[in-house]
PDB file of C-alpha atoms in Angstrom:
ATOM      1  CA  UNK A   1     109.946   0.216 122.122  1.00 55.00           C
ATOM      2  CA  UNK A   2     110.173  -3.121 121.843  1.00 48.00           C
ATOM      3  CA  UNK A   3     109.300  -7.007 121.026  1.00 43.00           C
ATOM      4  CA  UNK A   4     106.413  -8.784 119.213  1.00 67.00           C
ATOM      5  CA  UNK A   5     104.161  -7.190 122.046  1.00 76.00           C
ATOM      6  CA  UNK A   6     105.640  -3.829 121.075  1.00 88.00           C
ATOM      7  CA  UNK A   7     105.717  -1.877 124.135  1.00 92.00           C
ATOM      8  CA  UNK A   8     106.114   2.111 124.931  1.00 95.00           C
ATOM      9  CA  UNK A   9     107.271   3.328 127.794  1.00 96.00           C
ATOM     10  CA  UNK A  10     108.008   7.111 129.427  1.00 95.00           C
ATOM     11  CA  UNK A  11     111.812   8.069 129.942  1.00 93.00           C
ATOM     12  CA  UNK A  12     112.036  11.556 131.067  1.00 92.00           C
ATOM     13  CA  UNK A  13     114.595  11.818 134.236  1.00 90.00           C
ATOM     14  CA  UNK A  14     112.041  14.576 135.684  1.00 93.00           C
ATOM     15  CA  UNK A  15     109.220  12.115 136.002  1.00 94.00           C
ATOM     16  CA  UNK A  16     108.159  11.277 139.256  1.00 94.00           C
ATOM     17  CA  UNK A  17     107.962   7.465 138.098  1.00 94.00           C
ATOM     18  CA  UNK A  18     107.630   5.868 134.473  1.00 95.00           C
ATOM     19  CA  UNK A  19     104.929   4.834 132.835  1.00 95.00           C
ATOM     20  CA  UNK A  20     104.075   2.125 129.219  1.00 95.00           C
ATOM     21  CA  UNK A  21     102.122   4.326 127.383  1.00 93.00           C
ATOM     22  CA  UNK A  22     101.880   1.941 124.134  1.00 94.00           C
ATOM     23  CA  UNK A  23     100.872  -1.438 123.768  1.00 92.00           C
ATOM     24  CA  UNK A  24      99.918  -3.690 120.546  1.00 90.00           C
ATOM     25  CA  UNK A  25     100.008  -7.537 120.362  1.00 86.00           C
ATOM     26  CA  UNK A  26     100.945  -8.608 116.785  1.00 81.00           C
ATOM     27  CA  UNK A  27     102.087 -11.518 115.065  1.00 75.00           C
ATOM     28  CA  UNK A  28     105.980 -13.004 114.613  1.00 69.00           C
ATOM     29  CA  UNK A  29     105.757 -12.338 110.974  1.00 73.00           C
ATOM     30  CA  UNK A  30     104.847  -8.518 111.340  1.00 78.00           C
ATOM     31  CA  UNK A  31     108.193  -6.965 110.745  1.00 86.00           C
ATOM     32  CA  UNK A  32     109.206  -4.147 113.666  1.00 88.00           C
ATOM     33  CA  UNK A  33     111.019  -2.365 110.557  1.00 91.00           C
ATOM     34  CA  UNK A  34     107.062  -1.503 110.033  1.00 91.00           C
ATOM     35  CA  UNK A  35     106.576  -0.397 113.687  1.00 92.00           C
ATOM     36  CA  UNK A  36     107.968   2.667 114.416  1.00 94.00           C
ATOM     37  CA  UNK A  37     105.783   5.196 112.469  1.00 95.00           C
ATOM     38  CA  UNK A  38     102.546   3.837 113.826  1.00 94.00           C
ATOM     39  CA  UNK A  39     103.894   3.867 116.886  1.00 95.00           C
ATOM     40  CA  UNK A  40     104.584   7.648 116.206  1.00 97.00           C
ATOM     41  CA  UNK A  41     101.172   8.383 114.930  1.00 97.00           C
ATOM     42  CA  UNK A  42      99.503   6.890 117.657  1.00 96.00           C
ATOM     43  CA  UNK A  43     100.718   8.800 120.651  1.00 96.00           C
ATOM     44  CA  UNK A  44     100.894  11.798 118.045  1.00 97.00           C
ATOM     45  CA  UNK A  45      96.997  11.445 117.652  1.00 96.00           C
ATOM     46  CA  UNK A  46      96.389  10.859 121.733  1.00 95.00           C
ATOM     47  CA  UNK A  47      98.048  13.956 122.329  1.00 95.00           C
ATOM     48  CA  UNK A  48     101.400  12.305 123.804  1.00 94.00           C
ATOM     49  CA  UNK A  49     104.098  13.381 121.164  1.00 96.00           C
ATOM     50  CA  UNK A  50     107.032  12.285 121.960  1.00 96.00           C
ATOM     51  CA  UNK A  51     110.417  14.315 121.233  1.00 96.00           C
ATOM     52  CA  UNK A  52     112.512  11.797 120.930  1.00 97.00           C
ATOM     53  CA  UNK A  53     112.462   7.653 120.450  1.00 97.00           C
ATOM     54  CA  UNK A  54     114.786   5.720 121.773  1.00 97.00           C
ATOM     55  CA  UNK A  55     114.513   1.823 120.289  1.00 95.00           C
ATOM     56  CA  UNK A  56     116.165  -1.621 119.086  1.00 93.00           C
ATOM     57  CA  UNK A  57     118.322  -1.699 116.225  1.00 93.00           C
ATOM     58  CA  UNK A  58     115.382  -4.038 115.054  1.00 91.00           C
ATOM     59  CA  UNK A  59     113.310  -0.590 114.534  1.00 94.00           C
ATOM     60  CA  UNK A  60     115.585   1.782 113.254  1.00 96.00           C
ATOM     61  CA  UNK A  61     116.633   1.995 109.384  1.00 96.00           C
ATOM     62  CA  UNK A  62     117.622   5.356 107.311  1.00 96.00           C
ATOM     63  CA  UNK A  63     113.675   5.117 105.832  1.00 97.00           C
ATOM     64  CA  UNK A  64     112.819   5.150 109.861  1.00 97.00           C
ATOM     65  CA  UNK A  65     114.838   7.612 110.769  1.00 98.00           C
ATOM     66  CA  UNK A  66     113.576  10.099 108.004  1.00 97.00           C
ATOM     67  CA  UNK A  67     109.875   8.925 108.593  1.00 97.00           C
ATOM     68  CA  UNK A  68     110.063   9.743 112.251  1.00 97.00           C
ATOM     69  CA  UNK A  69     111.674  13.171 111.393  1.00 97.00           C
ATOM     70  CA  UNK A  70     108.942  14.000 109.210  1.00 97.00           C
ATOM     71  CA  UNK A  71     106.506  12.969 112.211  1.00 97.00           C
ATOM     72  CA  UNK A  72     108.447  15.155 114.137  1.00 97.00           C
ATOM     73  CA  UNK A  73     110.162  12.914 116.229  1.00 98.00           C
ATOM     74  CA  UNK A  74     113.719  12.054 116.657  1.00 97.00           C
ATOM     75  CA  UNK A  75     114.789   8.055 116.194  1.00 98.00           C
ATOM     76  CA  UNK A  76     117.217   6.802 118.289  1.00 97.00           C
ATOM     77  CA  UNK A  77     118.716   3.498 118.275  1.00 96.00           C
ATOM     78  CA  UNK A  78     121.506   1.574 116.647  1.00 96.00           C
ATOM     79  CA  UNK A  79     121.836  -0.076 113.582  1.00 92.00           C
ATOM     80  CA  UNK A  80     122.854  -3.732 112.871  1.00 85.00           C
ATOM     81  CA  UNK A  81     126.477  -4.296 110.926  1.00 78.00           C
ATOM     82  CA  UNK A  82     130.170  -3.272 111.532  1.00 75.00           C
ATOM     83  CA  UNK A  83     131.404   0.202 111.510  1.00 74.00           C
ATOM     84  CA  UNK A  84     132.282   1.624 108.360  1.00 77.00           C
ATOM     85  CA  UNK A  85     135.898   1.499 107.491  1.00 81.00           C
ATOM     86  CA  UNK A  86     135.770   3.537 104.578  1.00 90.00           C
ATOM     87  CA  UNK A  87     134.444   7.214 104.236  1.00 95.00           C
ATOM     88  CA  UNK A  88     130.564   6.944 103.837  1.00 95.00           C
ATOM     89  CA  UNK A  89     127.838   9.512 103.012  1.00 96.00           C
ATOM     90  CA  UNK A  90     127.581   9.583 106.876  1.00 95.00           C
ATOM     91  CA  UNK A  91     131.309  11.901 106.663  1.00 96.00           C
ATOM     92  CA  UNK A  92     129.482  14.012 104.466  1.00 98.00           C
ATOM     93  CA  UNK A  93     128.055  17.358 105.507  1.00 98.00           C
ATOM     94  CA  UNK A  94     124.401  18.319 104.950  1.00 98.00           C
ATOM     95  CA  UNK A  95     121.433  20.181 104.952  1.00 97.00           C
ATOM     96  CA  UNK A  96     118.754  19.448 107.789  1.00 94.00           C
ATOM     97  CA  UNK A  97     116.568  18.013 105.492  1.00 96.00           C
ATOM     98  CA  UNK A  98     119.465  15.635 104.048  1.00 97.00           C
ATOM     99  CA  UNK A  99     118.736  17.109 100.207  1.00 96.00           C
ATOM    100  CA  UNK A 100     121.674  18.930  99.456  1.00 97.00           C
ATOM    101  CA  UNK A 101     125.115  18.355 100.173  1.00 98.00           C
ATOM    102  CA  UNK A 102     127.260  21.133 102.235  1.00 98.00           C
ATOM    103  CA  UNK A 103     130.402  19.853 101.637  1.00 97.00           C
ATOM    104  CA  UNK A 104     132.768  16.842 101.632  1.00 97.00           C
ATOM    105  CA  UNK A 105     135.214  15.086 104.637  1.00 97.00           C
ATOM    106  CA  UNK A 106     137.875  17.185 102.598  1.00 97.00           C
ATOM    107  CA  UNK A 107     136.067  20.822 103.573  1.00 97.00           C
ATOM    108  CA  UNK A 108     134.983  20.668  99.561  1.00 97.00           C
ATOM    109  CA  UNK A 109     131.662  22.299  98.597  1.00 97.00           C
ATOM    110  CA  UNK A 110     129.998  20.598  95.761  1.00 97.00           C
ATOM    111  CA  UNK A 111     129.955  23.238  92.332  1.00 97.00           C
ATOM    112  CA  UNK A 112     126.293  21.534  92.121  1.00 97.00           C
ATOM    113  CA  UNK A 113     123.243  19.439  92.235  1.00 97.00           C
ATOM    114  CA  UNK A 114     121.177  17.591  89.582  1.00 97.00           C
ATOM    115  CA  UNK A 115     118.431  14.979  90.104  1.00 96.00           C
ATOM    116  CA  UNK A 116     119.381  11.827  89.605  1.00 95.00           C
ATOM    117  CA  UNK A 117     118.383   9.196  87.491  1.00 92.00           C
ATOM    118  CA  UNK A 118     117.622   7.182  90.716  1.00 92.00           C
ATOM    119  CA  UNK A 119     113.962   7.857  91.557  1.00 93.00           C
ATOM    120  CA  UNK A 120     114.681  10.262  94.927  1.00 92.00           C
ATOM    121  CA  UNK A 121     117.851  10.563  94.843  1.00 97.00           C
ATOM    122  CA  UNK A 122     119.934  13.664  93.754  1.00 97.00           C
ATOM    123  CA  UNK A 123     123.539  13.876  92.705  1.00 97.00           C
ATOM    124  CA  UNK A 124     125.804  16.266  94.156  1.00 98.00           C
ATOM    125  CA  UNK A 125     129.072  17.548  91.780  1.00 98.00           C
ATOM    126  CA  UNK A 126     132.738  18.441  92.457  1.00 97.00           C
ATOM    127  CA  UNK A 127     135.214  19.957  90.625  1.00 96.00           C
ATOM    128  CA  UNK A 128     137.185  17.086  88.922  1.00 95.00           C
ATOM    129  CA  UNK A 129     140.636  19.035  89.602  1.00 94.00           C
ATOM    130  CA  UNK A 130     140.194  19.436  93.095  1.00 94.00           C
ATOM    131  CA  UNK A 131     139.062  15.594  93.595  1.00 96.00           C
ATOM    132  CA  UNK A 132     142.219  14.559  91.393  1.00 94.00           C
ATOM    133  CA  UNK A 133     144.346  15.921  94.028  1.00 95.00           C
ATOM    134  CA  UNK A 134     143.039  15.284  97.571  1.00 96.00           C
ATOM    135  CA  UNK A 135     144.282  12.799  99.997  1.00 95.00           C
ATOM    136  CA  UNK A 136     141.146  10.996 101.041  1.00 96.00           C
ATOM    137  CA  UNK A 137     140.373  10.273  97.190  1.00 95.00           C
ATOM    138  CA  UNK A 138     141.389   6.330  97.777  1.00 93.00           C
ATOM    139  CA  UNK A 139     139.214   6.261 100.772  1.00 94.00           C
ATOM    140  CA  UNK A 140     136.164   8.401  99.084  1.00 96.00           C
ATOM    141  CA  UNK A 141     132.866   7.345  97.787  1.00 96.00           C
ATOM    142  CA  UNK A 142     132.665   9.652  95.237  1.00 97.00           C
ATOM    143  CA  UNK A 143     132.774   8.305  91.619  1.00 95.00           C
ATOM    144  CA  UNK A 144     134.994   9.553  89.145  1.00 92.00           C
ATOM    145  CA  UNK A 145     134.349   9.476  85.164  1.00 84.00           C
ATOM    146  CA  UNK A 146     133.674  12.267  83.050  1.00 86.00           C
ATOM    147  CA  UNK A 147     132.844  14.283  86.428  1.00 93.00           C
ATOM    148  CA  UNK A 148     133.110  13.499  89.626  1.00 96.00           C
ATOM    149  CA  UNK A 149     130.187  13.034  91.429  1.00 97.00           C
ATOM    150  CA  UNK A 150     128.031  10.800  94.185  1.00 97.00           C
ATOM    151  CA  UNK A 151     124.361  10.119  94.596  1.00 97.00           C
ATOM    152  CA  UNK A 152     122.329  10.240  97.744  1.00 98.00           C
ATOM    153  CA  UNK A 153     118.588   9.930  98.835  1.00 97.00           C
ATOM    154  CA  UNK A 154     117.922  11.499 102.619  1.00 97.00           C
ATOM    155  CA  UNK A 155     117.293   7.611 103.826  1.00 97.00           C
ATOM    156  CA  UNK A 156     121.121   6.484 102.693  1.00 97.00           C
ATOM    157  CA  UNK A 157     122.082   9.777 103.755  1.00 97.00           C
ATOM    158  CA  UNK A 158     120.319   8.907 107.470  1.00 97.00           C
ATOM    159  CA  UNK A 159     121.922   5.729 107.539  1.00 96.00           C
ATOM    160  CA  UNK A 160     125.297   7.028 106.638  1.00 95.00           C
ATOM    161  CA  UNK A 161     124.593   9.303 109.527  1.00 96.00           C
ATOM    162  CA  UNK A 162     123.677   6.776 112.371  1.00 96.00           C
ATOM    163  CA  UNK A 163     126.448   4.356 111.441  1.00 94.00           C
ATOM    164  CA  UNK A 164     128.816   6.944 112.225  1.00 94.00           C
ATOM    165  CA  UNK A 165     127.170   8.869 115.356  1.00 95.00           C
ATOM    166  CA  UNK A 166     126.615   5.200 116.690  1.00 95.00           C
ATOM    167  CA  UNK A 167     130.021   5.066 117.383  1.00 93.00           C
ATOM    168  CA  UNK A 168     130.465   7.990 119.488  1.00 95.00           C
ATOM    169  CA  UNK A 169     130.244   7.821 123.771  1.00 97.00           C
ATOM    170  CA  UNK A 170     128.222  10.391 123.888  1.00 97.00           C
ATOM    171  CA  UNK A 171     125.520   8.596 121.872  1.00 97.00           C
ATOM    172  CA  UNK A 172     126.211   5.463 123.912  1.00 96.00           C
ATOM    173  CA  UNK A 173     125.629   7.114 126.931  1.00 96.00           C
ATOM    174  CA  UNK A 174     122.799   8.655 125.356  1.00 96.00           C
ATOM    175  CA  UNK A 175     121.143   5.346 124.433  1.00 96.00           C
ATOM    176  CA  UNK A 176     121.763   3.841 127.924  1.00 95.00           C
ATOM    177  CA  UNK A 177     117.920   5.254 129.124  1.00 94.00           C
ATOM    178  CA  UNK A 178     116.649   2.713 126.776  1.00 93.00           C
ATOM    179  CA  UNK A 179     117.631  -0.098 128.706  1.00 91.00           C
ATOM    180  CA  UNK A 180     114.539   1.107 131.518  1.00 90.00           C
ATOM    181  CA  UNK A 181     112.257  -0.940 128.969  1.00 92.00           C
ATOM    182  CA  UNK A 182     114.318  -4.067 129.056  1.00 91.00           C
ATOM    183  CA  UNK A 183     113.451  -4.332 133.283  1.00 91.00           C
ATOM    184  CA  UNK A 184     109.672  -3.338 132.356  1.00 93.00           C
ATOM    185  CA  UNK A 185     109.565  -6.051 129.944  1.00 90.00           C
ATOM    186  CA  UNK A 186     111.069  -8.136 132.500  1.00 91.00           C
ATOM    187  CA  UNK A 187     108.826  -7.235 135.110  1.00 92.00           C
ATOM    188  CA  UNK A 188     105.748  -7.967 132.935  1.00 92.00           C
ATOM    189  CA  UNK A 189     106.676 -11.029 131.794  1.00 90.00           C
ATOM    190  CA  UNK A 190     108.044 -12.409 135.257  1.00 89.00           C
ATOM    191  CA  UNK A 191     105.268 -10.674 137.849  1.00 90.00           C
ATOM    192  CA  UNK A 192     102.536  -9.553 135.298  1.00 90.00           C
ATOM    193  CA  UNK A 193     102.204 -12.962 133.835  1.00 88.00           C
ATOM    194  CA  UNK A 194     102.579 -11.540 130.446  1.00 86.00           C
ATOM    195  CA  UNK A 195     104.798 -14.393 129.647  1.00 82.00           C
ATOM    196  CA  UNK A 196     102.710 -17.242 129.719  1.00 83.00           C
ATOM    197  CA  UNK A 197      99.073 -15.909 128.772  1.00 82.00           C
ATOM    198  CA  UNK A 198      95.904 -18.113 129.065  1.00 84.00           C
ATOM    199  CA  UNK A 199      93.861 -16.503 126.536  1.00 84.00           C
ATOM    200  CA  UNK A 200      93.878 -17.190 123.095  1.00 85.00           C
ATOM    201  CA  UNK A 201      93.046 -15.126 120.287  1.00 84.00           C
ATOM    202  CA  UNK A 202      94.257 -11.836 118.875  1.00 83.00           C
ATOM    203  CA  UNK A 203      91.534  -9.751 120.116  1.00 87.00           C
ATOM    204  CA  UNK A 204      91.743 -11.847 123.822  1.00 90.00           C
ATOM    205  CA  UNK A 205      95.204 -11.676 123.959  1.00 89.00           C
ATOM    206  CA  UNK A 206      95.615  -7.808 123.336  1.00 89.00           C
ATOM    207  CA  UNK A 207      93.032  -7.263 125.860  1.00 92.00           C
ATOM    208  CA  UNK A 208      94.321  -8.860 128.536  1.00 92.00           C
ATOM    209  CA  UNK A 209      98.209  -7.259 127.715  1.00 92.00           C
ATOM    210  CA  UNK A 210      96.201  -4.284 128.306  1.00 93.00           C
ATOM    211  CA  UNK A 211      95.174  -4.676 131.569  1.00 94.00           C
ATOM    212  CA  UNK A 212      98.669  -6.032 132.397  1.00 94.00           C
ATOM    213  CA  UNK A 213     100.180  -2.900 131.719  1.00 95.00           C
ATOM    214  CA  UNK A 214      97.630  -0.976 133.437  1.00 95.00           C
ATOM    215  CA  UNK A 215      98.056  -3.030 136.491  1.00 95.00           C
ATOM    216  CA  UNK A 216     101.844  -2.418 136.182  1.00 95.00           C
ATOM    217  CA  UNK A 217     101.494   1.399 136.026  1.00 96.00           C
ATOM    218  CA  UNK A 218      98.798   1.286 138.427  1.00 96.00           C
ATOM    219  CA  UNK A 219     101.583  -0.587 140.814  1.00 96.00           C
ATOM    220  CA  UNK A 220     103.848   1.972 140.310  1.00 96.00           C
ATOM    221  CA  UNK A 221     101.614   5.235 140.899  1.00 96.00           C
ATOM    222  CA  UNK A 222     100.789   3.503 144.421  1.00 96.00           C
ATOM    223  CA  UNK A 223     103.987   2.793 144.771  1.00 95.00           C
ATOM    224  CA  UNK A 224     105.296   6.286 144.301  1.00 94.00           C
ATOM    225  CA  UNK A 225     102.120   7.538 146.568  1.00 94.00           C
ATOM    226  CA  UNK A 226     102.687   5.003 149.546  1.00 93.00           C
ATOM    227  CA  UNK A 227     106.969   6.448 149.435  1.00 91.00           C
ATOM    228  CA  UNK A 228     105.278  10.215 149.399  1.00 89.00           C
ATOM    229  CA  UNK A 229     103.129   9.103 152.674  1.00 89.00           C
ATOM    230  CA  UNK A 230     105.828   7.788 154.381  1.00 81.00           C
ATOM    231  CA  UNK A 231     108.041  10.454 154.156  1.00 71.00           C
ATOM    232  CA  UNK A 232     108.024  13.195 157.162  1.00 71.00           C
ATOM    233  CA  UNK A 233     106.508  16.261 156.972  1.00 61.00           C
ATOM    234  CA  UNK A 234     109.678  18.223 158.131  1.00 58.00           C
ATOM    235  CA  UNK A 235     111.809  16.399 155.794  1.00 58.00           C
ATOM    236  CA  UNK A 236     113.540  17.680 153.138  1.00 60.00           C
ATOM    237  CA  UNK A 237     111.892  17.867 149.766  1.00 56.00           C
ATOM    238  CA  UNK A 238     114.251  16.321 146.642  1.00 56.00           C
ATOM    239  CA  UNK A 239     115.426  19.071 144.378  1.00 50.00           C
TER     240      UNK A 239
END
């Protein structure tokens, strides 16, 4: 996904070639933080569901993350800011749904949970003598007053989450199949003319990005046809 002409395009390694599926023309003061889940619902309601987004950090937030989830589609993408040098809710274990707590960095299970006063959020409880004496206290995000105790709403929870798997090579590598959109958007721009349009107009200029794209897949599927044709008969088919 990306840019003020937010753009969707196919990523599977099985497919024969790629295609932009998605295309909308909005305005530079539309934020993309409100992109994602129409995005979602549109190729949701064409019958093109995705399994799994991969996007700009511009896109992706803990409320995107759970929104897409509850779509049933999994947001990938990295967020903006340093990695955390202190434990996070992101060390914490829990639940699919990101509503209860499992346990703690220290292998602690919390002795409950209570709604918090936080509209959303819930508060998860450990036993005060076993957070007097563990080693990551000094390092911990839990508070410590009368009980000891942190809050957490599934979208601080999904952030928490992301800041921490963001770090990892194996979602790096992961993430490296997004940068196929950065050479479409290139293409489009550079050969497409999508760059410098002539048309002015909302309605004008989202019409003719449509038939840009189209002419880009359409260049593509012939592309794809014309290397088919020009292969032998007798030669060996690609596994």
């Amino acid at each position: 996904m990306e840019g003020e002409r937010r753009l969707g395009e196919t990523c599977h390694p099985d497919n024969p070639f790629q295609v932009s599926d998605y295309v909308k023309v909005e305005g530079a003061h539309h934020s993309d933080q409100h992109a994602s889940e129409p995005f979602h619902e549109d190729l949701i309601n064409r019958g093109y569901k995705p399994e799994t987004t991969y996007a700009d950090s511009a896109y992706v937030s803990g409320k995107n993350i759970v929104a897409s989830r509850d779509q049933g589609v999994a947001l990938k993408g990295p967020m903006s800011g340093v990695a955390p040098r202190r434990l996070t809710l992101g060390h914490f274990e829990f639940n699919s749904e990101r509503t209860q707590m499992i346990r703690c960095p220290a292998g602690e299970a919390p002795v409950r949970h209570a709604p918090s006063k936080t509209e959303g959020a819930m508060n998860a409880f450990f036993a005060v003598e076993r957070c007097a004496t563990c080693p990551l206290r000094a390092h911990c995000p839990v508070r410590h007053d009368q009980c000891s105790y942190i809050s957490f709403r599934p979208t601080d929870v999904a952030t928490g989450q992301r800041r921490c798997e963001q770090e990892t090579d194996e979602f790096k590598c992961e993430y490296k199949i997004r940068s196929g959109i950065e050479a479409t958007n290139s293409q489009l721009k550079n050969k497409r003319g999508l760059g410098r349009l002539r048309v002015r107009g909302s309605p004008a200029v989202t019409l003719t990005a449509i038939f840009k794209v189209v002419a880009e897949n359409v260049w593509r599927m012939v592309k794809h046809a014309l290397s088919i044709m020009k292969t032998p008969a007798n030669a060996p088919a690609k596994a």
